[in-house]
Amino acid sequence: MIQRISSYVCGPVTNLVWAAGQERSMALIFSLADGTIHFYQALKGNRFEVTIILCGHPWAVESIDYDRYHHRLATTSGSEVKLWDLTANWDATLRKTANKDGQTCRAIRFIDNGASLVVTFMETLKVIIWTIEPWKRISKRIFSLNPNNPCRAGYSHITSDGNYILIDNLRNGADAYSLSSGRHLTTFHAPLTNHKPRHIATDVSNSIAIQGSDKRIVYVTNFGTAAPIETLAHGKTNKPVQAVALFSQGSHRWIASGGAHNQPSMVIWKEDYGWDYMHICSSRSVLVLELCTLDVFSDELFCYLSMLCDI
């Protein structure tokens, strides 16, 4: 571990993204339960220093996403969606606001190289897509329930190419749908007994999908065939694993998982011949961890990840 950012009295961390800005600058952006968004810029010596604290929303932030193509940030809180323009110094200017009539947004994601924005909603299978220039809603779709598993919807994940959406069915795994047609494609099985939502992640090439569980297991599944590849033990006790993330760069891939209990921890694996346990560190508020999935990113980011994983 190279740095610990102190915990905040204003609530737990609700989401986190890496951002690679102009002139090879890098920042860690995370949101808190009080509606603030914090920008920590990378300095020399692999240190991060707070640059901006943005009062983004009056309520807890559900989801954030960074657009590396146009240097923008999208955030959701309650039924509110906001789009921000960022400067080279990470100052944020509000560009657009949308309100979805009391429906709580679950996740937000840039697609089409930052030209469009997708929002999913809590407890439903509804998805709305906007174009950004001009700002216009172009699609509203309610996905049909998997007829073999008609459950409610938990967390969702949109693949980096914008072709698929994976929705936690709060029962036996994640249902995969075509984002364009809404057709149910398959189910990535990951048993769940307490029906609490967990996050889903895929790699850039859509070759594997991962999910957490309520019994310390991280499930690794083949994206194309939905066949199980491996199960990873997050810890020694049957504690829930809610947050998962996949990072890929060239032939390298890492998995990160975050526990969701009284003494949460973060575990990182590196793929070699199978997945090797790499690093574990404690955190008092691990809820969501998203490592960036950029095709090209700064040497500083790769250096940081390498040091974090001790590789």
Coordinates of C-alpha atoms in Angstrom, one line a residue:
M1 CA 0.0 0.0 0.0
I2 CA 1.4 3.4 -1.0
Q3 CA -1.2 5.7 0.5
R4 CA -4.3 5.6 2.7
I5 CA -7.0 8.3 2.3
S6 CA -8.6 9.0 5.6
S7 CA -12.2 8.0 6.2
Y8 CA -14.8 10.7 6.2
V9 CA -17.4 11.4 8.9
C10 CA -19.9 12.4 6.1
G11 CA -20.5 8.8 5.1
P12 CA -19.0 5.9 3.2
V13 CA -17.5 5.9 -0.3
T14 CA -20.3 5.0 -2.8
N15 CA -18.4 4.9 -6.0
L16 CA -14.8 5.3 -7.4
V17 CA -13.3 5.7 -10.8
W18 CA -9.8 6.3 -12.3
A19 CA -9.5 9.2 -14.7
A20 CA -6.7 10.0 -17.1
G21 CA -6.8 13.6 -18.1
Q22 CA -4.9 16.0 -20.4
E23 CA -1.1 16.1 -20.5
R24 CA -0.9 12.6 -19.0
S25 CA -2.4 13.7 -15.7
M26 CA -4.2 11.2 -13.6
A27 CA -6.9 11.5 -10.9
L28 CA -8.8 9.3 -8.5
I29 CA -12.5 10.4 -8.3
F30 CA -14.8 9.1 -5.7
S31 CA -18.2 10.0 -4.3
L32 CA -19.5 10.0 -0.7
A33 CA -22.9 9.4 0.9
D34 CA -23.3 13.1 1.6
G35 CA -23.5 13.9 -2.2
T36 CA -19.9 15.3 -2.5
I37 CA -17.5 14.2 -5.2
H38 CA -13.7 14.3 -4.5
F39 CA -10.9 14.7 -7.0
Y40 CA -7.5 13.4 -5.9
Q41 CA -4.8 14.3 -8.5
A42 CA -1.7 12.1 -8.8
L43 CA 1.6 13.8 -7.9
K44 CA 5.2 12.8 -8.2
G45 CA 6.3 10.1 -5.9
N46 CA 3.1 8.1 -6.4
R47 CA 1.1 10.3 -4.0
F48 CA -2.4 11.7 -4.4
E49 CA -3.5 15.1 -3.2
V50 CA -7.1 16.5 -3.0
T51 CA -7.7 19.0 -5.8
I52 CA -11.4 19.6 -5.9
I53 CA -14.3 18.8 -3.6
L54 CA -17.5 19.2 -5.6
C55 CA -20.9 19.5 -4.0
G56 CA -22.5 17.4 -6.7
H57 CA -25.9 16.4 -5.3
P58 CA -28.0 17.0 -2.1
W59 CA -28.3 13.2 -1.5
A60 CA -26.0 10.2 -1.7
V61 CA -24.4 9.6 -5.1
E62 CA -25.4 6.3 -6.6
S63 CA -23.0 6.1 -9.5
I64 CA -20.3 8.1 -11.4
D65 CA -18.5 7.5 -14.7
Y66 CA -15.6 9.3 -16.5
D67 CA -15.5 9.9 -20.2
R68 CA -11.8 9.9 -21.3
Y69 CA -12.6 11.0 -24.9
H70 CA -14.2 14.4 -23.9
H71 CA -12.9 14.7 -20.3
R72 CA -16.4 14.7 -18.7
L73 CA -18.0 13.2 -15.6
A74 CA -21.5 11.8 -15.2
T75 CA -23.1 11.4 -11.8
T76 CA -26.5 10.1 -10.5
S77 CA -28.2 10.7 -7.1
G78 CA -31.8 9.7 -6.4
S79 CA -33.7 10.5 -9.6
E80 CA -31.2 13.1 -10.7
V81 CA -28.6 12.8 -13.5
K82 CA -25.9 15.3 -14.0
L83 CA -23.3 15.8 -16.7
W84 CA -20.1 17.8 -15.9
D85 CA -17.4 19.3 -18.1
L86 CA -13.9 19.0 -16.6
T87 CA -10.9 21.3 -17.1
A88 CA -7.3 20.3 -17.2
N89 CA -7.1 21.1 -13.5
W90 CA -10.2 19.0 -12.7
D91 CA -12.5 21.9 -12.1
A92 CA -16.1 20.8 -12.9
T93 CA -18.8 22.9 -14.7
L94 CA -22.4 21.6 -14.8
R95 CA -23.4 20.9 -18.4
K96 CA -26.8 19.2 -18.2
T97 CA -29.2 18.0 -15.6
A98 CA -32.1 15.5 -16.0
N99 CA -34.6 14.3 -13.5
K100 CA -36.5 11.1 -13.8
D101 CA -39.7 11.7 -11.9
G102 CA -38.8 10.1 -8.6
Q103 CA -37.3 6.9 -10.1
T104 CA -34.0 6.1 -8.4
C105 CA -31.1 5.8 -10.8
R106 CA -28.8 2.8 -10.2
A107 CA -25.9 3.1 -12.6
I108 CA -24.6 5.5 -15.3
R109 CA -22.2 4.7 -18.1
F110 CA -20.7 6.5 -21.1
I111 CA -20.9 4.5 -24.4
D112 CA -20.1 5.2 -28.1
N113 CA -16.7 6.7 -27.2
G114 CA -18.4 9.2 -24.9
A115 CA -21.1 10.3 -27.4
S116 CA -23.9 8.7 -25.5
L117 CA -24.9 8.2 -21.9
V118 CA -26.8 5.2 -20.4
V119 CA -28.7 5.2 -17.1
T120 CA -30.2 2.2 -15.4
F121 CA -32.7 2.3 -12.6
M122 CA -33.1 0.6 -9.2
E123 CA -35.5 -2.3 -8.8
T124 CA -36.5 -2.2 -12.5
L125 CA -35.2 -3.3 -15.9
K126 CA -35.6 0.1 -17.5
V127 CA -32.7 1.8 -19.4
I128 CA -32.6 5.3 -20.9
I129 CA -30.0 6.5 -23.4
W130 CA -29.2 10.1 -24.2
T131 CA -26.9 11.6 -26.9
I132 CA -24.8 14.3 -25.5
E133 CA -24.3 16.6 -28.5
P134 CA -27.1 17.5 -28.9
W135 CA -28.5 16.5 -25.5
K136 CA -31.5 14.3 -26.5
R137 CA -33.1 11.2 -25.2
I138 CA -32.9 8.6 -28.0
S139 CA -34.0 5.4 -26.3
K140 CA -36.1 4.2 -23.4
R141 CA -36.2 0.4 -23.0
I142 CA -37.7 -1.9 -20.4
F143 CA -36.0 -5.3 -20.6
S144 CA -38.2 -8.3 -20.4
L145 CA -37.7 -10.5 -17.4
N146 CA -35.8 -13.7 -17.9
P147 CA -38.8 -16.1 -18.1
N148 CA -36.8 -18.8 -16.2
N149 CA -36.0 -16.4 -13.4
P150 CA -38.5 -13.6 -12.9
C151 CA -36.7 -11.7 -10.1
R152 CA -36.2 -8.1 -9.3
A153 CA -33.2 -6.2 -10.5
G154 CA -30.1 -5.4 -8.5
Y155 CA -26.9 -3.7 -9.7
S156 CA -26.3 -3.6 -13.5
H157 CA -23.2 -3.4 -15.7
I158 CA -22.9 -2.2 -19.3
T159 CA -19.9 -3.6 -21.2
S160 CA -17.3 -1.1 -22.5
D161 CA -18.4 -1.6 -26.1
G162 CA -22.0 -0.6 -25.2
N163 CA -23.4 -3.8 -26.7
Y164 CA -24.5 -5.7 -23.6
I165 CA -26.0 -5.0 -20.2
L166 CA -25.7 -7.4 -17.3
I167 CA -28.3 -7.2 -14.5
D168 CA -28.0 -8.9 -11.1
N169 CA -31.2 -10.9 -10.7
L170 CA -30.8 -11.1 -6.8
R171 CA -31.2 -14.8 -7.0
N172 CA -28.8 -17.0 -9.0
G173 CA -26.6 -14.7 -10.9
A174 CA -26.6 -12.0 -13.6
D175 CA -28.8 -12.0 -16.7
A176 CA -27.2 -10.7 -19.9
Y177 CA -29.2 -8.8 -22.4
S178 CA -28.5 -7.2 -25.8
L179 CA -28.6 -3.4 -25.2
S180 CA -29.9 -2.7 -28.7
S181 CA -32.7 -5.3 -28.9
G182 CA -33.4 -6.0 -25.2
R183 CA -33.3 -9.8 -25.8
H184 CA -32.2 -12.0 -23.0
L185 CA -29.0 -13.8 -24.0
T186 CA -27.8 -15.9 -21.0
T187 CA -27.4 -16.1 -17.3
F188 CA -24.0 -16.0 -15.6
H189 CA -24.7 -18.2 -12.5
A190 CA -23.5 -17.1 -9.1
P191 CA -25.7 -18.4 -6.2
L192 CA -27.1 -15.9 -3.7
T193 CA -29.1 -16.7 -0.6
N194 CA -29.7 -13.3 1.1
H195 CA -30.9 -11.5 -2.0
K196 CA -28.7 -8.5 -1.5
P197 CA -27.4 -6.9 -4.7
R198 CA -23.8 -7.3 -5.8
H199 CA -21.7 -5.7 -8.5
I200 CA -20.8 -7.2 -11.8
A201 CA -17.7 -6.5 -14.0
T202 CA -16.4 -7.6 -17.4
D203 CA -13.0 -7.1 -19.1
V204 CA -12.5 -4.9 -22.2
S205 CA -12.6 -7.7 -24.6
N206 CA -15.8 -9.2 -23.1
S207 CA -14.1 -12.6 -22.5
I208 CA -14.9 -13.0 -18.8
A209 CA -17.5 -11.7 -16.3
I210 CA -17.1 -11.6 -12.5
Q211 CA -19.6 -11.4 -9.6
G212 CA -19.4 -11.3 -5.9
S213 CA -21.6 -13.4 -3.5
D214 CA -22.8 -13.5 0.1
K215 CA -20.3 -16.3 1.1
R216 CA -16.9 -14.8 0.4
I217 CA -16.7 -16.2 -3.2
V218 CA -15.9 -14.3 -6.4
Y219 CA -17.2 -16.1 -9.4
V220 CA -15.3 -15.9 -12.7
T221 CA -17.3 -16.9 -15.8
N222 CA -16.6 -17.2 -19.5
F223 CA -18.5 -14.4 -21.2
G224 CA -19.1 -16.2 -24.5
T225 CA -20.3 -19.6 -23.1
A226 CA -21.5 -18.6 -19.6
A227 CA -19.4 -21.6 -18.4
P228 CA -17.7 -21.2 -15.0
I229 CA -13.9 -20.7 -15.1
E230 CA -12.9 -20.4 -11.5
T231 CA -14.0 -19.4 -8.0
L232 CA -11.8 -17.1 -5.8
A233 CA -12.0 -17.0 -2.0
H234 CA -12.1 -13.4 -0.8
G235 CA -11.5 -14.4 2.8
K236 CA -11.6 -17.2 5.3
T237 CA -15.1 -16.4 6.7
N238 CA -18.4 -16.5 4.8
K239 CA -18.8 -12.7 4.6
P240 CA -20.5 -10.9 1.6
V241 CA -18.5 -9.6 -1.3
Q242 CA -20.4 -6.8 -2.9
A243 CA -17.8 -4.8 -4.9
V244 CA -15.9 -6.3 -7.8
A245 CA -13.8 -4.8 -10.6
L246 CA -11.8 -6.1 -13.6
F247 CA -8.7 -4.3 -15.0
S248 CA -7.1 -5.3 -18.2
Q249 CA -4.1 -4.0 -20.1
G250 CA -2.6 -6.0 -23.0
S251 CA -2.0 -9.5 -21.7
H252 CA -2.3 -8.5 -18.1
R253 CA -5.6 -8.8 -16.1
W254 CA -6.4 -8.1 -12.4
I255 CA -9.5 -8.7 -10.3
A256 CA -10.3 -6.7 -7.3
S257 CA -13.0 -7.5 -4.8
G258 CA -14.3 -5.5 -1.8
G259 CA -16.0 -7.0 1.3
A260 CA -19.2 -5.5 2.6
H261 CA -19.3 -6.2 6.4
N262 CA -18.1 -4.6 9.6
Q263 CA -14.4 -4.9 8.8
P264 CA -14.3 -4.9 5.0
S265 CA -11.2 -5.6 3.0
M266 CA -10.0 -5.3 -0.5
V267 CA -8.3 -8.2 -2.3
I268 CA -6.5 -8.1 -5.6
W269 CA -5.6 -11.0 -7.9
K270 CA -3.3 -11.1 -10.9
E271 CA -4.0 -13.6 -13.7
D272 CA -1.0 -15.8 -14.6
Y273 CA -1.7 -19.5 -14.9
G274 CA -5.0 -19.1 -13.1
W275 CA -5.6 -16.3 -10.7
D276 CA -2.9 -15.6 -8.1
Y277 CA -3.7 -13.8 -4.8
M278 CA -1.6 -10.6 -4.9
H279 CA -2.5 -8.1 -2.1
I280 CA -5.0 -7.4 0.6
C281 CA -5.6 -4.2 2.6
S282 CA -8.2 -3.1 5.1
S283 CA -10.6 -0.3 4.4
R284 CA -13.5 1.0 6.6
S285 CA -15.7 1.9 3.7
V286 CA -15.3 -0.3 0.7
L287 CA -18.6 -0.2 -1.3
V288 CA -17.7 0.2 -4.9
L289 CA -14.3 -0.1 -6.6
E290 CA -13.9 0.5 -10.3
L291 CA -10.4 0.2 -11.8
C292 CA -10.3 2.0 -15.2
T293 CA -10.5 -0.1 -18.4
L294 CA -8.8 2.3 -20.7
D295 CA -7.2 1.0 -24.0
V296 CA -4.4 3.5 -23.5
F297 CA -3.6 5.1 -20.2
S298 CA -0.7 6.9 -18.6
D299 CA 2.5 5.3 -17.4
E300 CA 1.9 6.8 -14.0
L301 CA -1.3 4.7 -13.7
F302 CA 0.4 1.5 -14.7
C303 CA 3.2 2.3 -12.2
Y304 CA 0.6 2.9 -9.5
L305 CA -1.2 -0.3 -10.2
S306 CA 2.0 -2.3 -10.3
M307 CA 3.1 -0.9 -7.0
L308 CA -0.3 -1.6 -5.5
C309 CA -0.2 -5.2 -6.6
D310 CA 3.5 -5.5 -5.7
I311 CA 4.4 -6.8 -9.1

